[in-house]
């Protein structure tokens, strides 16, 4: 992935995770608050271009997606699908950033 595309992909993934963590926070347990904080940490890591930020973002997106799917009954339908789409897109971008840097994906 060329540097310019990586720059825009990292910013888009960070924006998706930030909106997911702030507008649609996970509630209900200690693990949910830890995952929300991990999402915010991954936003900072992606914006600061830390090594391994794509991996951290993909892990936090996967954990948020898992908790969102488990708590499907607790949220409204619209909020649920907005969260799933945001987290899924951000997680896919983070995973492609990580795997593209390692040479597993050729763009």
C-alpha atoms as an extended CHARMM CRD file, in Angstrom:
* protein
*
       107  EXT
         1         1  UNK       CA              0.0000000000        0.0000000000        0.0000000000  PROA      1               0.0000000000
         2         2  UNK       CA              1.5470000000        3.3490000000       -0.9810000000  PROA      2               0.0000000000
         3         3  UNK       CA              2.3000000000        5.8220000000        1.7690000000  PROA      3               0.0000000000
         4         4  UNK       CA             -0.5160000000        8.1980000000        0.7880000000  PROA      4               0.0000000000
         5         5  UNK       CA             -3.1400000000        5.4540000000        0.9050000000  PROA      5               0.0000000000
         6         6  UNK       CA             -1.7680000000        4.2520000000        4.2500000000  PROA      6               0.0000000000
         7         7  UNK       CA             -2.0660000000        7.7920000000        5.6180000000  PROA      7               0.0000000000
         8         8  UNK       CA             -5.7280000000        8.1220000000        4.5910000000  PROA      8               0.0000000000
         9         9  UNK       CA             -6.5770000000        4.5780000000        5.7100000000  PROA      9               0.0000000000
        10        10  UNK       CA             -5.0580000000        5.1940000000        9.1530000000  PROA      10              0.0000000000
        11        11  UNK       CA             -7.0050000000        8.4390000000        9.5300000000  PROA      11              0.0000000000
        12        12  UNK       CA            -10.2660000000        6.8260000000        8.4080000000  PROA      12              0.0000000000
        13        13  UNK       CA             -9.7660000000        3.9030000000       10.8090000000  PROA      13              0.0000000000
        14        14  UNK       CA             -8.9480000000        6.2840000000       13.6660000000  PROA      14              0.0000000000
        15        15  UNK       CA            -12.0630000000        8.3580000000       12.9360000000  PROA      15              0.0000000000
        16        16  UNK       CA            -14.2470000000        5.2380000000       12.8650000000  PROA      16              0.0000000000
        17        17  UNK       CA            -12.8830000000        3.9430000000       16.1590000000  PROA      17              0.0000000000
        18        18  UNK       CA            -13.1840000000        7.3780000000       17.7720000000  PROA      18              0.0000000000
        19        19  UNK       CA            -16.8260000000        7.7620000000       16.7480000000  PROA      19              0.0000000000
        20        20  UNK       CA            -17.4920000000        4.2070000000       17.8950000000  PROA      20              0.0000000000
        21        21  UNK       CA            -15.9380000000        4.7880000000       21.3140000000  PROA      21              0.0000000000
        22        22  UNK       CA            -17.4470000000        8.2200000000       21.9720000000  PROA      22              0.0000000000
        23        23  UNK       CA            -20.8630000000        8.2130000000       20.3020000000  PROA      23              0.0000000000
        24        24  UNK       CA            -21.7010000000        4.5230000000       20.8690000000  PROA      24              0.0000000000
        25        25  UNK       CA            -19.8630000000        3.5710000000       24.0950000000  PROA      25              0.0000000000
        26        26  UNK       CA            -20.0430000000        0.0490000000       25.4560000000  PROA      26              0.0000000000
        27        27  UNK       CA            -21.7790000000       -0.1360000000       28.8080000000  PROA      27              0.0000000000
        28        28  UNK       CA            -22.5750000000       -2.7520000000       31.3540000000  PROA      28              0.0000000000
        29        29  UNK       CA            -19.3950000000       -4.3010000000       32.7160000000  PROA      29              0.0000000000
        30        30  UNK       CA            -15.7720000000       -3.6690000000       33.5440000000  PROA      30              0.0000000000
        31        31  UNK       CA            -14.5800000000       -5.4450000000       30.4130000000  PROA      31              0.0000000000
        32        32  UNK       CA            -16.7770000000       -3.1700000000       28.2900000000  PROA      32              0.0000000000
        33        33  UNK       CA            -15.1570000000       -0.0670000000       29.7610000000  PROA      33              0.0000000000
        34        34  UNK       CA            -11.7000000000       -1.5660000000       29.2220000000  PROA      34              0.0000000000
        35        35  UNK       CA            -12.5320000000       -2.2440000000       25.5660000000  PROA      35              0.0000000000
        36        36  UNK       CA            -13.8050000000        1.3340000000       25.1550000000  PROA      36              0.0000000000
        37        37  UNK       CA            -10.5400000000        2.6390000000       26.6080000000  PROA      37              0.0000000000
        38        38  UNK       CA             -8.5910000000        0.3150000000       24.2920000000  PROA      38              0.0000000000
        39        39  UNK       CA            -10.5070000000        1.7990000000       21.3580000000  PROA      39              0.0000000000
        40        40  UNK       CA             -9.4750000000        5.2950000000       22.4320000000  PROA      40              0.0000000000
        41        41  UNK       CA             -5.8590000000        4.1820000000       22.8890000000  PROA      41              0.0000000000
        42        42  UNK       CA             -5.8410000000        2.6970000000       19.3910000000  PROA      42              0.0000000000
        43        43  UNK       CA             -7.1640000000        6.0050000000       17.9990000000  PROA      43              0.0000000000
        44        44  UNK       CA             -4.2050000000        7.8290000000       19.5400000000  PROA      44              0.0000000000
        45        45  UNK       CA             -1.8020000000        5.1430000000       18.3200000000  PROA      45              0.0000000000
        46        46  UNK       CA             -3.1450000000        5.3530000000       14.7590000000  PROA      46              0.0000000000
        47        47  UNK       CA             -3.0060000000        9.1500000000       14.7140000000  PROA      47              0.0000000000
        48        48  UNK       CA              0.5690000000        9.1890000000       16.0690000000  PROA      48              0.0000000000
        49        49  UNK       CA              1.6510000000        6.4080000000       13.6680000000  PROA      49              0.0000000000
        50        50  UNK       CA              2.9960000000        4.1760000000       16.4210000000  PROA      50              0.0000000000
        51        51  UNK       CA              4.4630000000        0.8220000000       15.3600000000  PROA      51              0.0000000000
        52        52  UNK       CA              1.8310000000       -1.8810000000       15.6770000000  PROA      52              0.0000000000
        53        53  UNK       CA             -1.0490000000        0.6000000000       15.7240000000  PROA      53              0.0000000000
        54        54  UNK       CA             -2.8650000000       -1.3790000000       13.0330000000  PROA      54              0.0000000000
        55        55  UNK       CA             -2.7050000000       -4.5130000000       15.1590000000  PROA      55              0.0000000000
        56        56  UNK       CA             -3.9150000000       -2.6670000000       18.2620000000  PROA      56              0.0000000000
        57        57  UNK       CA             -6.7590000000       -1.1340000000       16.2720000000  PROA      57              0.0000000000
        58        58  UNK       CA             -7.7780000000       -4.4700000000       14.7770000000  PROA      58              0.0000000000
        59        59  UNK       CA             -7.7820000000       -6.1380000000       18.2120000000  PROA      59              0.0000000000
        60        60  UNK       CA             -9.8180000000       -3.3460000000       19.8010000000  PROA      60              0.0000000000
        61        61  UNK       CA            -12.2770000000       -3.3760000000       16.8890000000  PROA      61              0.0000000000
        62        62  UNK       CA            -12.6890000000       -7.1470000000       17.1470000000  PROA      62              0.0000000000
        63        63  UNK       CA            -13.2590000000       -6.9430000000       20.9140000000  PROA      63              0.0000000000
        64        64  UNK       CA            -15.7660000000       -4.1210000000       20.4920000000  PROA      64              0.0000000000
        65        65  UNK       CA            -17.5500000000       -6.0310000000       17.7470000000  PROA      65              0.0000000000
        66        66  UNK       CA            -17.7720000000       -9.1320000000       19.9560000000  PROA      66              0.0000000000
        67        67  UNK       CA            -19.1640000000       -7.1810000000       22.8970000000  PROA      67              0.0000000000
        68        68  UNK       CA            -21.6110000000       -5.3330000000       20.6330000000  PROA      68              0.0000000000
        69        69  UNK       CA            -22.9110000000       -8.6050000000       19.2450000000  PROA      69              0.0000000000
        70        70  UNK       CA            -23.2870000000      -10.0500000000       22.7500000000  PROA      70              0.0000000000
        71        71  UNK       CA            -25.2330000000       -6.9790000000       23.9710000000  PROA      71              0.0000000000
        72        72  UNK       CA            -27.5130000000       -6.7740000000       20.9290000000  PROA      72              0.0000000000
        73        73  UNK       CA            -30.6650000000       -6.8460000000       23.0500000000  PROA      73              0.0000000000
        74        74  UNK       CA            -29.5630000000       -3.9000000000       25.1920000000  PROA      74              0.0000000000
        75        75  UNK       CA            -29.3150000000       -1.3680000000       22.3410000000  PROA      75              0.0000000000
        76        76  UNK       CA            -31.7200000000       -0.0490000000       19.7590000000  PROA      76              0.0000000000
        77        77  UNK       CA            -31.5910000000       -1.4610000000       16.2510000000  PROA      77              0.0000000000
        78        78  UNK       CA            -30.2360000000        1.7110000000       14.6310000000  PROA      78              0.0000000000
        79        79  UNK       CA            -27.4660000000        2.2130000000       17.2030000000  PROA      79              0.0000000000
        80        80  UNK       CA            -26.5320000000       -1.4520000000       16.9380000000  PROA      80              0.0000000000
        81        81  UNK       CA            -26.0860000000       -1.3760000000       13.1580000000  PROA      81              0.0000000000
        82        82  UNK       CA            -24.2510000000        1.9530000000       13.2110000000  PROA      82              0.0000000000
        83        83  UNK       CA            -21.7890000000        0.5490000000       15.7370000000  PROA      83              0.0000000000
        84        84  UNK       CA            -21.3250000000       -2.6960000000       13.7720000000  PROA      84              0.0000000000
        85        85  UNK       CA            -20.6720000000       -0.8530000000       10.4980000000  PROA      85              0.0000000000
        86        86  UNK       CA            -18.2490000000        1.6280000000       12.0890000000  PROA      86              0.0000000000
        87        87  UNK       CA            -16.2920000000       -0.9740000000       14.0200000000  PROA      87              0.0000000000
        88        88  UNK       CA            -16.2550000000       -3.4360000000       11.1260000000  PROA      88              0.0000000000
        89        89  UNK       CA            -14.9250000000       -0.8840000000        8.6450000000  PROA      89              0.0000000000
        90        90  UNK       CA            -12.3370000000        0.4530000000       11.0860000000  PROA      90              0.0000000000
        91        91  UNK       CA            -11.2310000000       -3.0650000000       11.9920000000  PROA      91              0.0000000000
        92        92  UNK       CA            -10.8660000000       -4.0250000000        8.3310000000  PROA      92              0.0000000000
        93        93  UNK       CA             -8.7900000000       -0.9090000000        7.6600000000  PROA      93              0.0000000000
        94        94  UNK       CA             -6.5830000000       -1.5790000000       10.7020000000  PROA      94              0.0000000000
        95        95  UNK       CA             -6.0620000000       -5.1990000000        9.7020000000  PROA      95              0.0000000000
        96        96  UNK       CA             -5.1640000000       -4.1760000000        6.1440000000  PROA      96              0.0000000000
        97        97  UNK       CA             -2.7090000000       -1.6010000000        7.5140000000  PROA      97              0.0000000000
        98        98  UNK       CA             -1.0340000000       -4.2090000000        9.6880000000  PROA      98              0.0000000000
        99        99  UNK       CA             -0.9520000000       -6.9740000000        7.0670000000  PROA      99              0.0000000000
       100       100  UNK       CA              0.0810000000       -4.5800000000        4.2760000000  PROA      100             0.0000000000
       101       101  UNK       CA              3.0540000000       -3.3640000000        6.2880000000  PROA      101             0.0000000000
       102       102  UNK       CA              4.1750000000       -6.9370000000        6.9140000000  PROA      102             0.0000000000
       103       103  UNK       CA              3.9340000000       -7.8190000000        3.2230000000  PROA      103             0.0000000000
       104       104  UNK       CA              1.0470000000      -10.2830000000        3.4650000000  PROA      104             0.0000000000
       105       105  UNK       CA             -1.2360000000       -8.1340000000        1.3250000000  PROA      105             0.0000000000
       106       106  UNK       CA             -0.1220000000       -6.5130000000       -1.9200000000  PROA      106             0.0000000000
       107       107  UNK       CA             -1.9830000000       -3.4190000000       -3.0590000000  PROA      107             0.0000000000
